[in-house]
Coordinates of C-alpha atoms in Angstrom, one line a residue:
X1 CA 205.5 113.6 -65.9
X2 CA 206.4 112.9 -69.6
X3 CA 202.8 113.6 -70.9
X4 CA 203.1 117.6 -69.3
X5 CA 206.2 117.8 -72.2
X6 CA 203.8 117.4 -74.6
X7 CA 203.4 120.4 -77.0
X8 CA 200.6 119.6 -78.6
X9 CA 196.9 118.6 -77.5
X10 CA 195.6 115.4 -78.2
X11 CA 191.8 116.4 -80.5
X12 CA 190.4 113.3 -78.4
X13 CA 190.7 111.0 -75.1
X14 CA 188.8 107.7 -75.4
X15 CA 188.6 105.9 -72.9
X16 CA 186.8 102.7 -71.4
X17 CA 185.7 101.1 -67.8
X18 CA 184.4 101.9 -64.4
X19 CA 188.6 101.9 -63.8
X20 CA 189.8 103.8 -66.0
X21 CA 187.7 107.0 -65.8
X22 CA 190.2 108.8 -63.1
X23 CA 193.2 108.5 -65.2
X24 CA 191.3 109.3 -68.2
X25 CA 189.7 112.4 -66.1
X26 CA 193.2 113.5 -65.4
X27 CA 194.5 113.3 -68.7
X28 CA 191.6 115.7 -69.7
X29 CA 192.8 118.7 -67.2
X30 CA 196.5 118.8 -68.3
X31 CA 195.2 119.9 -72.3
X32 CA 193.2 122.1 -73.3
X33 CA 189.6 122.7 -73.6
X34 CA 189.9 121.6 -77.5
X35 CA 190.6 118.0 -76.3
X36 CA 187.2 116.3 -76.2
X37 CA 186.5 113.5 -73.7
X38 CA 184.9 110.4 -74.6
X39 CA 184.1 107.6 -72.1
X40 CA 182.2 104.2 -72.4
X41 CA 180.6 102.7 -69.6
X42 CA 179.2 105.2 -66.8
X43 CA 181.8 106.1 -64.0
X44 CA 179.7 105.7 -60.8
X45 CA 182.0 106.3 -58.1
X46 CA 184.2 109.3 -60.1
X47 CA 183.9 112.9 -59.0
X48 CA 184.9 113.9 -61.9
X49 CA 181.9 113.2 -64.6
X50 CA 181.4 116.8 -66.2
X51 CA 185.3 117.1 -67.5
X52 CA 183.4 114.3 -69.7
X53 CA 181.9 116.1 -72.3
X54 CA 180.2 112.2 -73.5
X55 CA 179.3 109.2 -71.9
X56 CA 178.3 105.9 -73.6
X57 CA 176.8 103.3 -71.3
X58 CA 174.5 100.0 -71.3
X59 CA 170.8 100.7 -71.1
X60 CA 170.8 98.5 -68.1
X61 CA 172.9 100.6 -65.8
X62 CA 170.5 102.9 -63.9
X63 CA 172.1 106.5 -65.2
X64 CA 169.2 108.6 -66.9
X65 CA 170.5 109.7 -70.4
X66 CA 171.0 113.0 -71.6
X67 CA 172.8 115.2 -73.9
X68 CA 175.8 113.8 -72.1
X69 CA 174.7 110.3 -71.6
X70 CA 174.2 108.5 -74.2
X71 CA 172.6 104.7 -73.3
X72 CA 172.9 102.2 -75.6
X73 CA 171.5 98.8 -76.0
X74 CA 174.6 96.0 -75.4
X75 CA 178.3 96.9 -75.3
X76 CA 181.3 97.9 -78.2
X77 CA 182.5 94.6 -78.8
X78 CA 185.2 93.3 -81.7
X79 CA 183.4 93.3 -85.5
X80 CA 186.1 91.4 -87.4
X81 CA 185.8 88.7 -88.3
X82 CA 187.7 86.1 -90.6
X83 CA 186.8 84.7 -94.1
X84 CA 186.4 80.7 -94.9
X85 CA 186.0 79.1 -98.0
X86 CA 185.1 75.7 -96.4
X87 CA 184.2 75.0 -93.2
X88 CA 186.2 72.0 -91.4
X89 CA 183.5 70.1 -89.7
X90 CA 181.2 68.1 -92.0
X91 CA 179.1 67.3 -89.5
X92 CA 176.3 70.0 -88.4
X93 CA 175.3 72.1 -87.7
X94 CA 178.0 73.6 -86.0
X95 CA 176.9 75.0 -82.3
X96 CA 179.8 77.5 -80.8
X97 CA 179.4 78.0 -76.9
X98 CA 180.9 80.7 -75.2
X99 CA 180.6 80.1 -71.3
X100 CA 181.0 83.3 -68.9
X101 CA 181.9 82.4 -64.7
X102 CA 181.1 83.5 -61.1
X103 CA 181.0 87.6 -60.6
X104 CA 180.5 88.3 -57.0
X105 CA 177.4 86.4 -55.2
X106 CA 176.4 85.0 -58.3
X107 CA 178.1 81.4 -58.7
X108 CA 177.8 79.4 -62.4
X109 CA 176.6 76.0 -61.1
X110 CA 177.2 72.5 -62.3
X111 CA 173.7 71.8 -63.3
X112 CA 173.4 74.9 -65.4
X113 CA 176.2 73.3 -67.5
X114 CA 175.4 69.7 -67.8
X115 CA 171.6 70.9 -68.7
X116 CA 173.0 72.7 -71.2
X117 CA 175.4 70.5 -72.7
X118 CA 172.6 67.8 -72.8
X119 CA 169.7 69.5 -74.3
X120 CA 172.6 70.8 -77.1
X121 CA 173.5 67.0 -77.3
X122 CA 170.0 66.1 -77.8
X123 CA 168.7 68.5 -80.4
X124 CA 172.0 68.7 -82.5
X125 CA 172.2 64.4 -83.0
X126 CA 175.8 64.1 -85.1
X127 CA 176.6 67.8 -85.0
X128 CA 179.7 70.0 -84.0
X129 CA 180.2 71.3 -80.4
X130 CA 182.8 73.8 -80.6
X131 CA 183.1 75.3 -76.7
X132 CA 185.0 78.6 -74.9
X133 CA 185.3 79.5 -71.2
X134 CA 186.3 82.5 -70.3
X135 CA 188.8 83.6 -67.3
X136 CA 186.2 84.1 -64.6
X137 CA 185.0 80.5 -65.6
X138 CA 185.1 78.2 -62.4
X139 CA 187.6 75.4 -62.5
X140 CA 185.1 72.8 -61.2
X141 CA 183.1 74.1 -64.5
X142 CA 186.2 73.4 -66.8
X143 CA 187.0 70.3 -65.5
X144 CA 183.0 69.3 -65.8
X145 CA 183.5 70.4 -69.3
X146 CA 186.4 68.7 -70.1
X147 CA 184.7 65.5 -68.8
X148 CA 182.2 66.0 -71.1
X149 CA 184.2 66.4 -74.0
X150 CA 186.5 62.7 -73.7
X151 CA 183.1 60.9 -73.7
X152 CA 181.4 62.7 -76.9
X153 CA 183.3 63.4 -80.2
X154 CA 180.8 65.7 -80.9
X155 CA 182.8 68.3 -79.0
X156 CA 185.9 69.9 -81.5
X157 CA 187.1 72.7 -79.8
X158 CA 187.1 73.1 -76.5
X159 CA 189.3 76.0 -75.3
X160 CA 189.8 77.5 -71.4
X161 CA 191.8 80.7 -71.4
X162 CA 192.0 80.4 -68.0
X163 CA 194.9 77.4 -68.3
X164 CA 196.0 77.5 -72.4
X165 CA 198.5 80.2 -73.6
X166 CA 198.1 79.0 -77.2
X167 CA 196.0 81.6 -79.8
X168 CA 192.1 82.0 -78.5
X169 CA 190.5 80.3 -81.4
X170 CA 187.4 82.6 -80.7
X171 CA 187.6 84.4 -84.2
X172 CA 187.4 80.6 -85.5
X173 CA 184.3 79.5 -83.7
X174 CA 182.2 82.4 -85.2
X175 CA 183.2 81.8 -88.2
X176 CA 182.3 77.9 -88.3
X177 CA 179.2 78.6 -86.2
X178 CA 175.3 77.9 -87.6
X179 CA 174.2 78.6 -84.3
X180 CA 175.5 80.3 -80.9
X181 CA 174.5 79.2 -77.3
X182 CA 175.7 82.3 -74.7
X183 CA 176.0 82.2 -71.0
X184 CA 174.0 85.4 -70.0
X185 CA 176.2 86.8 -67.0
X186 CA 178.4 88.5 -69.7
X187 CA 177.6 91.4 -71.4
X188 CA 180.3 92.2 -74.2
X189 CA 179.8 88.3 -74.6
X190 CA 176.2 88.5 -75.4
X191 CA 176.7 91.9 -77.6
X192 CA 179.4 90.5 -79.4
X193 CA 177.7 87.7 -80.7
X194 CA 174.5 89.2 -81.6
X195 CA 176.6 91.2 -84.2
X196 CA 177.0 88.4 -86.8
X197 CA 173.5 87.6 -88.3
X198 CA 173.4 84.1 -86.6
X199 CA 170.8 82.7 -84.4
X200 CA 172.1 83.6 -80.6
X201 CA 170.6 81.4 -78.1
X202 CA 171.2 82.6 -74.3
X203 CA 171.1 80.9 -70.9
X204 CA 170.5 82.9 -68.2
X205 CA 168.7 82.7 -64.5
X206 CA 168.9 85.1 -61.3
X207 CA 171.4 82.1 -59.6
X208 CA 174.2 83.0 -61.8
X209 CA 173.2 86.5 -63.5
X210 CA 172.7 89.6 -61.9
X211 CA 169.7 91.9 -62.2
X212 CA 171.0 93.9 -64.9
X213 CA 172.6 90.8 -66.7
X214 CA 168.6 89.3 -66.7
X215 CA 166.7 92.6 -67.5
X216 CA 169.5 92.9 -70.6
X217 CA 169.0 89.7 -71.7
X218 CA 165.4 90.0 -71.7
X219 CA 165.3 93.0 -73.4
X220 CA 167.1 91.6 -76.3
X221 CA 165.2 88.3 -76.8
X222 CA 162.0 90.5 -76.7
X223 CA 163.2 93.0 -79.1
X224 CA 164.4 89.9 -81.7
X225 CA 168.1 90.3 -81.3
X226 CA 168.8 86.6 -79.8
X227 CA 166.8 83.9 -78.2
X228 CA 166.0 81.6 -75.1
X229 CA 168.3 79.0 -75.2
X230 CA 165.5 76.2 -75.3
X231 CA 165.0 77.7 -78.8
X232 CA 167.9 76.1 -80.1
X233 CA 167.7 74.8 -83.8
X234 CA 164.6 76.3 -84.0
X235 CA 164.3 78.6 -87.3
X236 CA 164.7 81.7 -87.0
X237 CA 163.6 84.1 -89.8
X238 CA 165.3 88.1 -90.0
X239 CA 167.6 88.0 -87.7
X240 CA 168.5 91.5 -86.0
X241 CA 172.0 92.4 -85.7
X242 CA 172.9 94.7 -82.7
X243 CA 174.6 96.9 -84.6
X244 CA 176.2 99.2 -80.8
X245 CA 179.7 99.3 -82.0
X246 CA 178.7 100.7 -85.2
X247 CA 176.8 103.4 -83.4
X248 CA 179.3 104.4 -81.6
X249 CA 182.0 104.5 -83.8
X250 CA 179.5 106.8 -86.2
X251 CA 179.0 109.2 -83.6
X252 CA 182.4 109.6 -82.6
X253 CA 183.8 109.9 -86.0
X254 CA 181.1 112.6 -86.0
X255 CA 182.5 114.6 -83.5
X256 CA 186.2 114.4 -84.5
X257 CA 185.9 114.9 -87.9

């Protein structure tokens, strides 16, 4: 194996996902005891867990914390984000919907989406619809959507990863964005949005969200981070910015150093 060549020891192994934790484990017992082991998202079924010497994971997985858990409130999600001078819808406001998709028994139904899509249509008058799916988005959903976009010019993005090899123009749709509406069956979708000091608005029932998906959202429309997604438009006044990647990053820079 190339990596037992190595001469020197790497100071950290960072790592992240249920999946990756065995590779990541092994990595740890060919260095050192210098090499420390960082880990985001708790490794239930790994036999392995104390060659971590830290674990970060979402206060919604049942793990107890300690001094090497450490549970955190949404996931690490991207922070950049790009720079306009102008943005190029003039009509507004400018609503960016990012849908999430079926994850086991849990099924994202048609009537989820064409309540949502009406109610947006409703509130926003002559706004901007710009719209996302995501990979684990049913077809019958993109199709539904796609119906809904020929009949409305309202709607000026609408992207499906799923099918379109051209650049995600997710970066874009913050950027333009007054508002967001959220699926809530995604967590790093959620956390990511609630990063950008802009009213988040989530959807989010037991049919097509989990347990933990509902008590997460829950916990961050009660604690002011985002908002039920019959809020929309409604004003929203200091807006809390889940600042988890942040955290993170601090702490492990902290170690490292």
């Amino acid at each position: 194996m190339i990596l037992k060549k190595l001469k020197l020891n790497p100071s950290l192994i960072l790592s992240c996902g249920r999946r990756t934790f065995p590779l990541a484990s092994k990595l740890k017992s060919l260095f050192s005891d210098t090499t420390y082991f960082i880990h985001l998202m708790y490794p239930k079924l790994s036999l392995n867990i104390r060659e971590c010497n830290l674990i970060f994971t979402p206060f919604h997985d049942n793990v107890a914390a300690s001094e090497r858990v450490i549970k955190t409130l949404g996931s690490p999600a991207p922070l950049d984000i790009i720079k306009i001078k102008k943005k190029p819808y003039k009509t507004k406001p400018i609503i960016s919907i990012l849908i999430g998709g079926n994850h086991g028994r849990y099924k994202l139904k048609s009537h989820t989406i064409n309540y949502m899509i009406t109610e947006t249509l409703n509130k926003i008058k002559q706004g901007s619809i710009l719209i996302s799916t995501s990979r684990r988005t049913p077809d019958n959903i993109i199709k539904l959507i796609d119906k809904w976009g020929k009949k409305n010019k309202v709607f000026k993005i609408i992207f499906h990863p799923k099918n379109n090899n051209e650049a995600n123009p997710l970066k874009e749709m913050i950027a333009y964005a007054d508002e967001f509406v959220v699926t809530g069956d995604s967590v790093s979708m959620v956390s990511q949005l609630c990063q950008y000091e802009k009213p988040v608005r989530i959807i989010f029932n037991k049919k097509f969200c989990a347990a933990k998906h509902m008590k997460f959202c829950i916990k961050l429309i009660d604690d002011g981070y985002a908002y039920p997604f019959e809020s929309l438009l409604e004003k929203c006044d200091n807006i809390k910015t889940l600042n988890t990647t942040k955290k993170i990053s601090k702490k492990i820079l902290s170690i490292i150093k």
